[in-house]
mmCIF file of C-alpha atoms in Angstrom:
data_model
loop_
_atom_site.group_PDB
_atom_site.id
_atom_site.type_symbol
_atom_site.label_atom_id
_atom_site.label_comp_id
_atom_site.label_asym_id
_atom_site.label_seq_id
_atom_site.Cartn_x
_atom_site.Cartn_y
_atom_site.Cartn_z
ATOM 1 C CA MET Q 229 0.000 0.000 0.000
ATOM 2 C CA LEU Q 230 1.302 3.438 -0.931
ATOM 3 C CA ARG Q 231 1.444 5.890 1.939
ATOM 4 C CA PRO Q 232 0.644 9.574 1.420
ATOM 5 C CA LYS Q 233 3.719 11.748 1.119
ATOM 6 C CA VAL Q 234 4.562 13.978 4.055
ATOM 7 C CA GLN Q 235 6.470 17.150 3.318
ATOM 8 C CA LEU Q 236 7.322 20.150 5.376
ATOM 9 C CA GLY Q 237 4.588 22.766 5.388
ATOM 10 C CA ARG Q 238 2.154 20.502 3.535
ATOM 11 C CA ALA Q 239 -0.439 17.933 4.618
ATOM 12 C CA TRP Q 240 -1.873 15.168 2.432
ATOM 13 C CA ALA Q 241 -5.255 13.499 2.939
ATOM 14 C CA LEU Q 242 -7.517 11.078 1.097
ATOM 15 C CA CYS Q 243 -11.134 12.317 0.911
ATOM 16 C CA ASN Q 244 -13.820 10.326 -0.927
ATOM 17 C CA GLY Q 245 -11.280 8.683 -3.194
ATOM 18 C CA VAL Q 246 -9.674 12.052 -4.156
ATOM 19 C CA LEU Q 247 -6.150 12.922 -3.124
ATOM 20 C CA LEU Q 248 -6.039 16.412 -1.589
ATOM 21 C CA TRP Q 249 -3.269 18.502 -0.103
ATOM 22 C CA ARG Q 250 -3.158 21.864 1.592
ATOM 23 C CA ARG Q 251 -0.528 24.157 3.011
ATOM 24 C CA ALA Q 252 -0.104 24.378 6.743
ATOM 25 C CA ALA Q 253 0.545 28.092 6.663
ATOM 26 C CA ALA Q 254 -2.126 30.757 7.211
ATOM 27 C CA SER Q 255 -2.347 31.528 3.493
ATOM 28 C CA PRO Q 256 -5.688 30.972 1.700
ATOM 29 C CA ILE Q 257 -6.476 27.249 1.656
ATOM 30 C CA GLN Q 258 -6.043 25.601 -1.711
ATOM 31 C CA SER Q 259 -6.553 22.090 -2.948
ATOM 32 C CA SER Q 260 -5.051 20.061 -5.704
ATOM 33 C CA VAL Q 261 -7.079 17.253 -7.255
ATOM 34 C CA LEU Q 262 -5.074 14.649 -9.113
ATOM 35 C CA PHE Q 263 -6.675 13.038 -12.173
ATOM 36 C CA GLY Q 264 -4.114 10.678 -13.720
ATOM 37 C CA ASN Q 265 -1.104 12.805 -14.573
ATOM 38 C CA GLN Q 266 -3.018 16.110 -14.470
ATOM 39 C CA ARG Q 267 -3.280 18.411 -11.482
ATOM 40 C CA LYS Q 268 -5.982 21.028 -11.073
ATOM 41 C CA SER Q 269 -5.921 23.611 -8.290
ATOM 42 C CA ARG Q 270 -8.914 25.337 -6.783
ATOM 43 C CA LYS Q 271 -9.741 27.172 -3.591
ATOM 44 C CA PHE Q 272 -10.954 24.706 -1.021
ATOM 45 C CA SER Q 273 -12.555 25.802 2.239
ATOM 46 C CA MET Q 274 -15.200 23.176 2.919
ATOM 47 C CA THR Q 275 -15.363 19.787 4.537
ATOM 48 C CA CYS Q 276 -15.166 16.545 2.589
ATOM 49 C CA MET Q 277 -18.906 15.933 2.994
ATOM 50 C CA GLN Q 278 -19.758 19.372 1.618
ATOM 51 C CA PHE Q 279 -17.313 18.837 -1.230
ATOM 52 C CA ALA Q 280 -19.073 15.592 -2.174
ATOM 53 C CA LYS Q 281 -22.504 17.252 -2.134
ATOM 54 C CA ARG Q 282 -21.183 20.125 -4.242
ATOM 55 C CA GLN Q 283 -20.138 17.697 -6.953
ATOM 56 C CA GLY Q 284 -23.638 16.121 -7.143
ATOM 57 C CA GLN Q 285 -26.259 17.010 -9.676
ATOM 58 C CA GLY Q 286 -28.495 19.996 -9.167
ATOM 59 C CA LYS Q 287 -32.202 19.934 -8.445
ATOM 60 C CA ASP Q 288 -34.602 18.838 -11.147
ATOM 61 C CA ARG Q 289 -36.154 21.716 -13.020
ATOM 62 C CA ASP Q 290 -39.614 21.854 -14.550
ATOM 63 C CA MET Q 291 -39.559 20.791 -18.180
ATOM 64 C CA SER Q 292 -40.781 23.246 -20.755
ATOM 65 C CA GLU Q 293 -43.637 22.359 -23.091
ATOM 66 C CA LYS Q 294 -41.157 21.834 -25.927
ATOM 67 C CA LYS Q 295 -39.173 19.277 -23.930
ATOM 68 C CA LEU Q 296 -42.340 17.685 -22.586
ATOM 69 C CA THR Q 297 -43.483 17.088 -26.164
ATOM 70 C CA ARG Q 298 -40.513 14.811 -26.713
ATOM 71 C CA HIS Q 299 -41.220 12.912 -23.495
ATOM 72 C CA PHE Q 300 -44.971 12.455 -23.863
ATOM 73 C CA VAL Q 301 -45.783 9.592 -26.243
ATOM 74 C CA ASP Q 302 -49.298 8.203 -26.731
ATOM 75 C CA HIS Q 303 -48.532 5.735 -29.560
ATOM 76 C CA ARG Q 304 -46.114 2.839 -29.618
ATOM 77 C CA ARG Q 305 -45.597 -0.130 -31.954
ATOM 78 C CA ILE Q 306 -43.880 -3.009 -30.181
ATOM 79 C CA CYS Q 307 -42.761 -6.487 -31.158
ATOM 80 C CA VAL Q 308 -43.019 -8.989 -28.300
ATOM 81 C CA SER Q 309 -41.937 -12.620 -28.210
ATOM 82 C CA GLY Q 310 -42.150 -15.066 -25.345
ATOM 83 C CA GLY Q 311 -39.158 -16.944 -24.035
ATOM 84 C CA HIS Q 312 -38.129 -20.233 -25.627
ATOM 85 C CA GLY Q 313 -38.667 -23.434 -23.714
ATOM 86 C CA GLY Q 314 -35.610 -25.304 -22.476
ATOM 87 C CA LYS Q 315 -34.601 -28.502 -24.226
ATOM 88 C CA GLY Q 316 -35.042 -31.885 -22.607
ATOM 89 C CA SER Q 317 -32.074 -33.972 -21.509
ATOM 90 C CA SER Q 318 -31.196 -37.424 -22.841
ATOM 91 C CA CYS Q 319 -29.026 -39.358 -20.385
ATOM 92 C CA PHE Q 320 -29.008 -42.585 -18.367
ATOM 93 C CA HIS Q 321 -28.511 -43.262 -14.715
ATOM 94 C CA SER Q 322 -24.970 -44.307 -13.885
ATOM 95 C CA GLU Q 323 -24.136 -45.806 -10.492
ATOM 96 C CA PRO Q 324 -21.791 -48.530 -9.225
ATOM 97 C CA ARG Q 325 -23.358 -51.990 -9.120
ATOM 98 C CA LYS Q 326 -26.335 -50.668 -11.056
ATOM 99 C CA GLU Q 327 -25.438 -51.211 -14.662
ATOM 100 C CA TYR Q 328 -28.898 -50.674 -16.143
ATOM 101 C CA GLY Q 329 -30.132 -47.676 -14.206
ATOM 102 C CA GLY Q 330 -32.473 -46.546 -16.938
ATOM 103 C CA PRO Q 331 -33.150 -43.106 -18.445
ATOM 104 C CA ASP Q 332 -33.101 -40.115 -16.091
ATOM 105 C CA GLY Q 333 -33.129 -37.076 -18.373
ATOM 106 C CA GLY Q 334 -35.332 -34.261 -17.037
ATOM 107 C CA ASP Q 335 -37.680 -31.948 -18.890
ATOM 108 C CA GLY Q 336 -36.790 -28.412 -19.881
ATOM 109 C CA GLY Q 337 -38.370 -25.379 -18.246
ATOM 110 C CA ASP Q 338 -41.088 -23.285 -19.860
ATOM 111 C CA GLY Q 339 -40.236 -19.914 -21.353
ATOM 112 C CA GLY Q 340 -41.309 -16.735 -19.586
ATOM 113 C CA HIS Q 341 -44.332 -14.694 -20.639
ATOM 114 C CA VAL Q 342 -44.289 -11.020 -21.656
ATOM 115 C CA ILE Q 343 -46.994 -9.226 -19.637
ATOM 116 C CA LEU Q 344 -48.330 -5.680 -19.869
ATOM 117 C CA LYS Q 345 -49.168 -4.316 -16.426
ATOM 118 C CA VAL Q 346 -50.785 -1.004 -15.526
ATOM 119 C CA ASP Q 347 -48.738 1.213 -13.225
ATOM 120 C CA GLN Q 348 -50.344 4.436 -12.041
ATOM 121 C CA GLN Q 349 -46.942 6.110 -11.682
ATOM 122 C CA VAL Q 350 -46.334 5.820 -15.427
ATOM 123 C CA LYS Q 351 -47.905 8.711 -17.355
ATOM 124 C CA SER Q 352 -46.679 8.129 -20.898
ATOM 125 C CA LEU Q 353 -45.542 5.449 -23.341
ATOM 126 C CA ALA Q 354 -42.154 7.114 -23.787
ATOM 127 C CA SER Q 355 -40.350 4.427 -21.759
ATOM 128 C CA ILE Q 356 -41.725 1.563 -23.880
ATOM 129 C CA LEU Q 357 -39.063 -0.110 -26.038
ATOM 130 C CA PRO Q 358 -39.778 -1.310 -29.586
ATOM 131 C CA VAL Q 359 -38.739 -4.935 -28.954
ATOM 132 C CA TYR Q 360 -39.268 -7.210 -25.939
ATOM 133 C CA ARG Q 361 -38.228 -10.832 -25.598
ATOM 134 C CA GLY Q 362 -39.114 -13.125 -22.720
ATOM 135 C CA ILE Q 363 -36.587 -15.071 -20.673
ATOM 136 C CA ASP Q 364 -35.805 -18.570 -21.922
ATOM 137 C CA GLY Q 365 -36.356 -21.639 -19.778
ATOM 138 C CA GLU Q 366 -33.403 -23.732 -18.656
ATOM 139 C CA GLY Q 367 -32.652 -27.135 -20.113
ATOM 140 C CA GLY Q 368 -33.237 -30.394 -18.275
ATOM 141 C CA ARG Q 369 -30.481 -32.158 -16.376
ATOM 142 C CA LYS Q 370 -29.617 -35.707 -15.436
ATOM 143 C CA LYS Q 371 -31.024 -37.445 -12.348
ATOM 144 C CA ASN Q 372 -34.521 -36.382 -13.406
ATOM 145 C CA CYS Q 373 -33.786 -32.707 -12.724
ATOM 146 C CA PHE Q 374 -36.197 -30.400 -14.499
ATOM 147 C CA GLY Q 375 -35.051 -27.027 -15.827
ATOM 148 C CA CYS Q 376 -36.268 -23.791 -14.218
ATOM 149 C CA ASN Q 377 -39.052 -21.878 -15.878
ATOM 150 C CA GLY Q 378 -38.151 -18.507 -17.340
ATOM 151 C CA ALA Q 379 -39.263 -15.520 -15.252
ATOM 152 C CA ASP Q 380 -42.111 -13.410 -16.609
ATOM 153 C CA LEU Q 381 -41.172 -10.071 -18.141
ATOM 154 C CA TYR Q 382 -43.451 -7.198 -17.036
ATOM 155 C CA ILE Q 383 -43.882 -4.041 -19.097
ATOM 156 C CA LYS Q 384 -45.294 -1.072 -17.180
ATOM 157 C CA VAL Q 385 -47.908 0.952 -19.046
ATOM 158 C CA PRO Q 386 -50.046 3.906 -17.897
ATOM 159 C CA PRO Q 387 -53.777 3.593 -17.154
ATOM 160 C CA GLY Q 388 -55.948 3.983 -20.237
ATOM 161 C CA THR Q 389 -53.711 1.963 -22.572
ATOM 162 C CA LEU Q 390 -55.365 0.145 -25.453
ATOM 163 C CA VAL Q 391 -53.683 -2.926 -26.974
ATOM 164 C CA ILE Q 392 -54.464 -3.219 -30.688
ATOM 165 C CA GLU Q 393 -53.578 -6.073 -33.029
ATOM 166 C CA ASP Q 394 -54.545 -6.032 -36.717
ATOM 167 C CA GLU Q 395 -56.778 -2.982 -36.072
ATOM 168 C CA ASN Q 396 -58.727 -4.925 -33.421
ATOM 169 C CA ILE Q 397 -58.742 -3.966 -29.743
ATOM 170 C CA VAL Q 398 -57.597 -7.044 -27.819
ATOM 171 C CA ALA Q 399 -57.206 -5.462 -24.351
ATOM 172 C CA ASP Q 400 -58.300 -2.322 -22.514
ATOM 173 C CA LEU Q 401 -56.005 -1.650 -19.564
ATOM 174 C CA ALA Q 402 -57.946 0.963 -17.624
ATOM 175 C CA GLN Q 403 -57.571 0.196 -13.909
ATOM 176 C CA PRO Q 404 -54.287 0.114 -11.911
ATOM 177 C CA GLY Q 405 -53.026 -3.444 -11.611
ATOM 178 C CA ASP Q 406 -54.670 -4.721 -14.803
ATOM 179 C CA GLU Q 407 -52.537 -7.237 -16.672
ATOM 180 C CA TYR Q 408 -52.521 -8.658 -20.186
ATOM 181 C CA VAL Q 409 -50.291 -11.451 -21.459
ATOM 182 C CA ALA Q 410 -48.858 -9.997 -24.648
ATOM 183 C CA ALA Q 411 -46.848 -13.093 -25.594
ATOM 184 C CA TYR Q 412 -46.849 -16.579 -24.077
ATOM 185 C CA GLY Q 413 -43.607 -18.412 -23.471
ATOM 186 C CA GLY Q 414 -42.858 -21.693 -25.230
ATOM 187 C CA ALA Q 415 -43.319 -25.046 -23.514
ATOM 188 C CA GLY Q 416 -40.220 -26.880 -22.340
ATOM 189 C CA GLY Q 417 -38.952 -29.970 -24.124
ATOM 190 C CA LYS Q 418 -39.314 -33.512 -22.778
ATOM 191 C CA GLY Q 419 -36.391 -35.549 -21.490
ATOM 192 C CA ASN Q 420 -35.898 -39.207 -22.360
ATOM 193 C CA ARG Q 421 -37.364 -40.196 -18.989
ATOM 194 C CA TYR Q 422 -40.744 -39.022 -20.343
ATOM 195 C CA PHE Q 423 -40.609 -41.588 -23.169
ATOM 196 C CA LEU Q 424 -39.939 -44.581 -20.909
ATOM 197 C CA SER Q 425 -42.475 -47.382 -21.471
ATOM 198 C CA ASN Q 426 -42.728 -51.149 -21.300
ATOM 199 C CA GLU Q 427 -42.041 -51.396 -25.017
ATOM 200 C CA ASN Q 428 -39.067 -49.007 -24.914
ATOM 201 C CA ARG Q 429 -36.973 -49.465 -21.788
ATOM 202 C CA ALA Q 430 -34.025 -47.403 -23.056
ATOM 203 C CA PRO Q 431 -35.374 -44.399 -24.993
ATOM 204 C CA MET Q 432 -32.847 -42.057 -26.544
ATOM 205 C CA THR Q 433 -35.430 -39.470 -27.580
ATOM 206 C CA ALA Q 434 -35.429 -35.947 -26.126
ATOM 207 C CA THR Q 435 -37.325 -33.014 -27.595
ATOM 208 C CA ALA Q 436 -36.289 -29.399 -27.872
ATOM 209 C CA GLY Q 437 -38.301 -26.598 -26.313
ATOM 210 C CA LEU Q 438 -40.931 -24.755 -28.318
ATOM 211 C CA PRO Q 439 -40.322 -21.151 -29.379
ATOM 212 C CA GLY Q 440 -42.294 -18.425 -27.669
ATOM 213 C CA GLN Q 441 -45.254 -16.615 -29.189
ATOM 214 C CA GLU Q 442 -44.406 -13.630 -31.379
ATOM 215 C CA ARG Q 443 -46.783 -10.704 -31.890
ATOM 216 C CA VAL Q 444 -46.721 -7.156 -33.201
ATOM 217 C CA LEU Q 445 -48.938 -4.872 -31.107
ATOM 218 C CA GLN Q 446 -49.990 -1.258 -31.208
ATOM 219 C CA LEU Q 447 -50.233 0.560 -27.873
ATOM 220 C CA GLU Q 448 -52.493 3.605 -27.778
ATOM 221 C CA LEU Q 449 -52.874 5.820 -24.727
ATOM 222 C CA LYS Q 450 -56.126 7.585 -23.954
ATOM 223 C CA THR Q 451 -55.834 9.944 -21.007
ATOM 224 C CA MET Q 452 -57.717 8.732 -17.944
ATOM 225 C CA ALA Q 453 -59.325 11.613 -16.039
ATOM 226 C CA HIS Q 454 -62.656 12.419 -14.452
ATOM 227 C CA ALA Q 455 -63.212 15.726 -16.245
ATOM 228 C CA GLY Q 456 -61.936 17.082 -19.539
ATOM 229 C CA LEU Q 457 -61.460 20.743 -20.463
ATOM 230 C CA VAL Q 458 -62.724 21.112 -24.028
ATOM 231 C CA GLY Q 459 -62.378 24.303 -26.020
ATOM 232 C CA PHE Q 460 -60.899 26.066 -29.006
ATOM 233 C CA PRO Q 461 -57.267 27.260 -28.966
ATOM 234 C CA ASN Q 462 -56.431 30.179 -26.698
ATOM 235 C CA ALA Q 463 -59.655 29.833 -24.677
ATOM 236 C CA GLY Q 464 -57.733 29.779 -21.392
ATOM 237 C CA LYS Q 465 -57.890 26.054 -20.566
ATOM 238 C CA SER Q 466 -54.310 25.865 -19.309
ATOM 239 C CA SER Q 467 -54.748 28.974 -17.160
ATOM 240 C CA LEU Q 468 -57.930 27.487 -15.717
ATOM 241 C CA LEU Q 469 -56.189 24.219 -14.891
ATOM 242 C CA ARG Q 470 -53.440 26.129 -13.094
ATOM 243 C CA ALA Q 471 -56.071 28.032 -11.101
ATOM 244 C CA ILE Q 472 -57.983 24.986 -9.807
ATOM 245 C CA SER Q 473 -55.235 22.353 -9.444
ATOM 246 C CA ASN Q 474 -51.546 21.832 -8.825
ATOM 247 C CA ALA Q 475 -50.722 21.303 -12.517
ATOM 248 C CA ARG Q 476 -48.404 23.784 -14.212
ATOM 249 C CA PRO Q 477 -48.925 23.622 -17.987
ATOM 250 C CA ALA Q 478 -47.337 26.237 -20.190
ATOM 251 C CA VAL Q 479 -49.345 29.445 -20.670
ATOM 252 C CA ALA Q 480 -48.760 31.999 -23.429
ATOM 253 C CA ALA Q 481 -50.721 34.539 -25.474
ATOM 254 C CA TYR Q 482 -50.810 32.485 -28.675
ATOM 255 C CA PRO Q 483 -52.878 29.464 -29.774
ATOM 256 C CA PHE Q 484 -51.723 25.847 -29.427
ATOM 257 C CA THR Q 485 -49.532 26.547 -26.433
ATOM 258 C CA THR Q 486 -50.536 23.156 -25.039
ATOM 259 C CA LEU Q 487 -49.259 20.373 -27.278
ATOM 260 C CA ASN Q 488 -49.967 17.420 -24.980
ATOM 261 C CA PRO Q 489 -52.715 16.644 -22.453
ATOM 262 C CA HIS Q 490 -52.011 17.685 -18.877
ATOM 263 C CA VAL Q 491 -53.783 16.192 -15.869
ATOM 264 C CA GLY Q 492 -54.276 18.240 -12.713
ATOM 265 C CA ILE Q 493 -55.660 17.034 -9.382
ATOM 266 C CA VAL Q 494 -58.311 19.042 -7.516
ATOM 267 C CA LYS Q 495 -58.167 18.120 -3.814
ATOM 268 C CA TYR Q 496 -61.057 18.517 -1.363
ATOM 269 C CA GLN Q 497 -61.176 18.621 2.423
ATOM 270 C CA ASP Q 498 -62.596 15.103 2.689
ATOM 271 C CA HIS Q 499 -59.484 13.822 0.818
ATOM 272 C CA GLU Q 500 -61.382 13.181 -2.398
ATOM 273 C CA GLN Q 501 -59.382 13.914 -5.552
ATOM 274 C CA VAL Q 502 -60.822 14.811 -8.948
ATOM 275 C CA ALA Q 503 -58.583 14.516 -12.014
ATOM 276 C CA VAL Q 504 -59.058 17.233 -14.654
ATOM 277 C CA ALA Q 505 -57.413 16.863 -18.085
ATOM 278 C CA ASP Q 506 -56.391 19.848 -20.192
ATOM 279 C CA ILE Q 507 -57.074 18.692 -23.760
ATOM 280 C CA PRO Q 508 -55.186 20.612 -26.488
ATOM 281 C CA GLY Q 509 -57.299 23.002 -28.512
ATOM 282 C CA ILE Q 510 -59.791 21.632 -31.039
ATOM 283 C CA ILE Q 511 -60.253 23.229 -34.462
ATOM 284 C CA SER Q 512 -63.126 23.086 -36.936
ATOM 285 C CA GLY Q 513 -62.967 19.840 -38.896
ATOM 286 C CA ALA Q 514 -61.125 17.943 -36.172
ATOM 287 C CA HIS Q 515 -63.491 14.976 -36.607
ATOM 288 C CA LEU Q 516 -62.113 14.678 -40.162
ATOM 289 C CA ASN Q 517 -58.612 14.416 -38.677
ATOM 290 C CA ARG Q 518 -57.675 17.879 -39.834
ATOM 291 C CA GLY Q 519 -54.533 19.094 -38.174
ATOM 292 C CA LEU Q 520 -54.081 16.794 -35.182
ATOM 293 C CA GLY Q 521 -57.785 16.122 -34.745
ATOM 294 C CA PHE Q 522 -57.769 12.441 -33.800
ATOM 295 C CA ALA Q 523 -54.642 12.886 -31.690
ATOM 296 C CA PHE Q 524 -56.566 15.358 -29.488
ATOM 297 C CA LEU Q 525 -60.084 13.944 -29.639
ATOM 298 C CA ARG Q 526 -59.224 10.441 -28.484
ATOM 299 C CA HIS Q 527 -58.105 11.805 -25.098
ATOM 300 C CA ILE Q 528 -61.677 13.020 -24.464
ATOM 301 C CA GLU Q 529 -63.195 9.543 -24.830
ATOM 302 C CA ARG Q 530 -62.129 8.454 -21.335
ATOM 303 C CA CYS Q 531 -63.395 11.599 -19.549
ATOM 304 C CA HIS Q 532 -66.593 10.907 -17.623
ATOM 305 C CA PHE Q 533 -67.843 14.509 -17.705
ATOM 306 C CA LEU Q 534 -66.819 17.556 -19.701
ATOM 307 C CA LEU Q 535 -66.202 21.249 -19.100
ATOM 308 C CA TYR Q 536 -66.720 23.386 -22.200
ATOM 309 C CA VAL Q 537 -64.370 26.368 -21.869
ATOM 310 C CA LEU Q 538 -65.438 29.413 -23.914
ATOM 311 C CA ASP Q 539 -63.600 32.673 -24.493
ATOM 312 C CA LEU Q 540 -66.391 35.101 -23.677
ATOM 313 C CA SER Q 541 -64.457 38.081 -25.050
ATOM 314 C CA THR Q 542 -64.933 36.847 -28.632
ATOM 315 C CA ALA Q 543 -68.014 37.446 -30.760
ATOM 316 C CA GLN Q 544 -70.896 34.955 -30.583
ATOM 317 C CA PRO Q 545 -69.482 32.446 -28.079
ATOM 318 C CA TRP Q 546 -72.690 30.361 -28.293
ATOM 319 C CA VAL Q 547 -71.843 29.545 -31.914
ATOM 320 C CA LYS Q 548 -68.463 28.169 -30.828
ATOM 321 C CA LEU Q 549 -70.211 26.065 -28.219
ATOM 322 C CA GLN Q 550 -72.329 24.453 -30.922
ATOM 323 C CA GLN Q 551 -69.205 23.867 -33.026
ATOM 324 C CA LEU Q 552 -67.488 22.099 -30.143
ATOM 325 C CA LYS Q 553 -70.467 19.822 -29.586
ATOM 326 C CA TYR Q 554 -70.672 19.106 -33.296
ATOM 327 C CA GLU Q 555 -67.022 18.053 -33.487
ATOM 328 C CA LEU Q 556 -67.398 15.725 -30.501
ATOM 329 C CA GLU Q 557 -70.623 14.201 -31.786
ATOM 330 C CA GLN Q 558 -69.181 13.556 -35.234
ATOM 331 C CA TYR Q 559 -66.118 11.919 -33.739
ATOM 332 C CA GLU Q 560 -68.112 9.601 -31.441
ATOM 333 C CA GLU Q 561 -71.848 9.426 -31.146
ATOM 334 C CA GLY Q 562 -73.076 10.439 -27.708
ATOM 335 C CA LEU Q 563 -69.777 12.049 -26.655
ATOM 336 C CA SER Q 564 -71.265 15.554 -26.513
ATOM 337 C CA LYS Q 565 -74.217 14.327 -24.416
ATOM 338 C CA ARG Q 566 -72.149 13.364 -21.404
ATOM 339 C CA PRO Q 567 -72.658 15.348 -18.164
ATOM 340 C CA HIS Q 568 -71.075 18.719 -18.688
ATOM 341 C CA ALA Q 569 -70.973 22.372 -17.679
ATOM 342 C CA ILE Q 570 -70.242 25.557 -19.602
ATOM 343 C CA VAL Q 571 -67.323 27.587 -18.264
ATOM 344 C CA CYS Q 572 -67.156 31.188 -19.482
ATOM 345 C CA ASN Q 573 -63.585 32.382 -19.131
ATOM 346 C CA LYS Q 574 -62.009 35.879 -19.330
ATOM 347 C CA MET Q 575 -64.779 37.642 -17.422
ATOM 348 C CA ASP Q 576 -62.278 40.332 -16.452
ATOM 349 C CA LEU Q 577 -62.618 41.855 -19.948
ATOM 350 C CA PRO Q 578 -65.422 44.441 -20.445
ATOM 351 C CA GLU Q 579 -66.971 42.858 -23.575
ATOM 352 C CA SER Q 580 -67.537 39.587 -21.714
ATOM 353 C CA GLN Q 581 -70.412 40.968 -19.642
ATOM 354 C CA VAL Q 582 -72.525 41.652 -22.743
ATOM 355 C CA ASN Q 583 -71.814 38.217 -24.235
ATOM 356 C CA LEU Q 584 -72.671 36.494 -20.941
ATOM 357 C CA ALA Q 585 -76.261 37.741 -20.999
ATOM 358 C CA LEU Q 586 -76.676 36.691 -24.637
ATOM 359 C CA LEU Q 587 -75.179 33.267 -23.956
ATOM 360 C CA ARG Q 588 -77.543 32.528 -21.101
ATOM 361 C CA GLN Q 589 -80.472 33.308 -23.389
ATOM 362 C CA SER Q 590 -79.167 30.846 -25.993
ATOM 363 C CA VAL Q 591 -78.402 27.787 -23.833
ATOM 364 C CA GLU Q 592 -80.202 25.861 -21.116
ATOM 365 C CA GLU Q 593 -77.166 24.282 -19.417
ATOM 366 C CA LYS Q 594 -75.483 25.648 -16.321
ATOM 367 C CA VAL Q 595 -73.158 28.560 -17.106
ATOM 368 C CA ILE Q 596 -70.256 29.369 -14.774
ATOM 369 C CA PRO Q 597 -68.652 32.764 -15.467
ATOM 370 C CA LEU Q 598 -65.142 33.187 -14.108
ATOM 371 C CA SER Q 599 -61.708 34.595 -14.757
ATOM 372 C CA ALA Q 600 -58.769 32.239 -14.555
ATOM 373 C CA LEU Q 601 -56.381 35.195 -14.557
ATOM 374 C CA THR Q 602 -57.805 36.969 -11.496
ATOM 375 C CA GLY Q 603 -59.389 33.951 -9.794
ATOM 376 C CA GLN Q 604 -62.866 35.457 -9.928
ATOM 377 C CA ASN Q 605 -65.636 32.882 -9.195
ATOM 378 C CA VAL Q 606 -63.244 29.904 -9.408
ATOM 379 C CA GLU Q 607 -64.758 28.503 -6.185
ATOM 380 C CA GLU Q 608 -68.113 27.970 -7.921
ATOM 381 C CA LEU Q 609 -66.443 25.835 -10.571
ATOM 382 C CA ILE Q 610 -64.659 23.729 -7.952
ATOM 383 C CA LEU Q 611 -67.928 23.109 -6.082
ATOM 384 C CA HIS Q 612 -69.820 22.223 -9.254
ATOM 385 C CA LEU Q 613 -66.958 19.928 -10.266
ATOM 386 C CA ARG Q 614 -67.476 18.022 -7.028
ATOM 387 C CA GLU Q 615 -71.191 17.670 -7.775
ATOM 388 C CA LEU Q 616 -70.410 16.132 -11.159
ATOM 389 C CA TYR Q 617 -67.897 13.806 -9.530
ATOM 390 C CA ASP Q 618 -70.371 12.624 -6.879
ATOM 391 C CA CYS Q 619 -72.951 11.862 -9.564
ATOM 392 C CA TYR Q 620 -70.360 9.859 -11.481
ATOM 393 C CA VAL Q 621 -69.375 7.820 -8.404
ATOM 394 C CA GLU Q 622 -73.010 7.088 -7.583
ATOM 395 C CA SER Q 623 -73.762 5.958 -11.134
ATOM 396 C CA GLU Q 624 -70.713 3.666 -11.207
ATOM 397 C CA ARG Q 625 -71.666 2.035 -7.923
ATOM 398 C CA THR Q 626 -75.222 1.557 -9.166
ATOM 399 C CA ARG Q 627 -73.849 -0.382 -12.135
ATOM 400 C CA MET Q 628 -71.626 -2.413 -9.770
ATOM 401 C CA LYS Q 629 -68.440 -0.909 -11.212
ATOM 402 C CA LYS Q 630 -65.413 0.517 -9.476
ATOM 403 C CA PRO Q 631 -65.063 4.304 -9.932
ATOM 404 C CA LEU Q 632 -61.792 5.722 -11.173
ATOM 405 C CA GLN Q 633 -59.665 6.921 -8.266
ATOM 406 C CA TRP Q 634 -56.499 8.997 -8.179
#
C-alpha cells in the first residue's frame, strides 16, 4: 500500500477517493485534485462531505412544453416474443453396481411470458421499447432434474392503454393493476425419462423446447381523467387548470400553447381527488382528422364529464359552443351528451359581460362565469366539479363498477 507523502509545510489526505493537499501556513487554503497525470488547483474551504454534495447534480427543473413534447408519447408499436422453452435432456442413470439404471433425463423449463401491467406512476408510453423478448427456460439435467421456468417479463404501461392487433382492440387496460399477457412463453422440451415405457426401456429421444409466441402490437394511450377541459385554442384552458389544481402547464398569449394533455388534481377537504385533463385546442374539422384532430379527440373519450371552456371576449361564443359539440358528436356518437358544464372564461374583460347575458339566453345548461387570470368565481367551478364527480361515483356504484380513483 502506498502511503501519502509527508512534506514540510504541507499535509496530504484522502477524501472520498480524491487525493487532496493543503498548506499548513495561514495563506488561503487551496486544494489540488489529481486526475491521472493532471493536477488542477482550486480554492478549497469546505469539509469533505460538503465537497461531495457540491459535486452532485443539481435539483430537477420543470420541463418546458417543448421538452415535454418529446417525453410524452401516446402511440407505440412493439414487437413482443415469449421466451423459448428449455430442451429436454437425454441421459441414463450411472451408479456402481447398477449397470442398467435406466433413463433419467429431465424436462426443460417453460419460457417466460411477456406481460403488460398497468402502473399508475407511469404517465406516458415514452419508456416503452420497440422490442421485448421473454426469458428462456433452462434445459433439463440428469437425475430427473427439471429445468427452471423462465421468469415473466413485465412491461409497465399507464392507465388507459389500449392494446391493438390487426386494427382490433384485444385489451383495454384501464384500472391500476390490470394485466394482459402480450406473448406466451414456449413449452419446455421432454427428457428421455418421459418416453420410458414397457415397449421401450431405453429411450434415446429428447425433444427441444418450443419457441415463444411472437406478436406485433400497437399501444395507444387515452388519457384517464374524471373531467376534460374542451375548447378552441387560446380559450384559457391551461390557465384554468393552473387556477384549480396543482398542474403547471405552459401558458402563453398564442394558440396551441398546449401540445400534450395535462392532468391536474383538484383536492377537497374530505381527501377526495378529482382529475381534470387539459385537452389541447380543437379546431373546426377535427373529426375529419384535420390538423391533429384524432390525436386530441381520443383523449376526451375516457373523460366521464366535460367542461366546455369558452372565451367570452370573442363574438358569438354560443356559436363556438355548438361547433365544439358538433365536433365531438361527429367523432363519437353520444360524446357531446355526457354530463357537462359551460365555463365562461375571461370575465375580467369588459366585452364579456354583454356576451354572458346573450349566452344565457341561448343555452339551457349551467353557465359558470369566471376569470382564470384573477381567480374570480373559481370557487363555484370547484364546487360544481365536485357535484359532477359525486354523480359519477353514484352511477358507477349503481352499475356495480369501481369508480376511477387517483
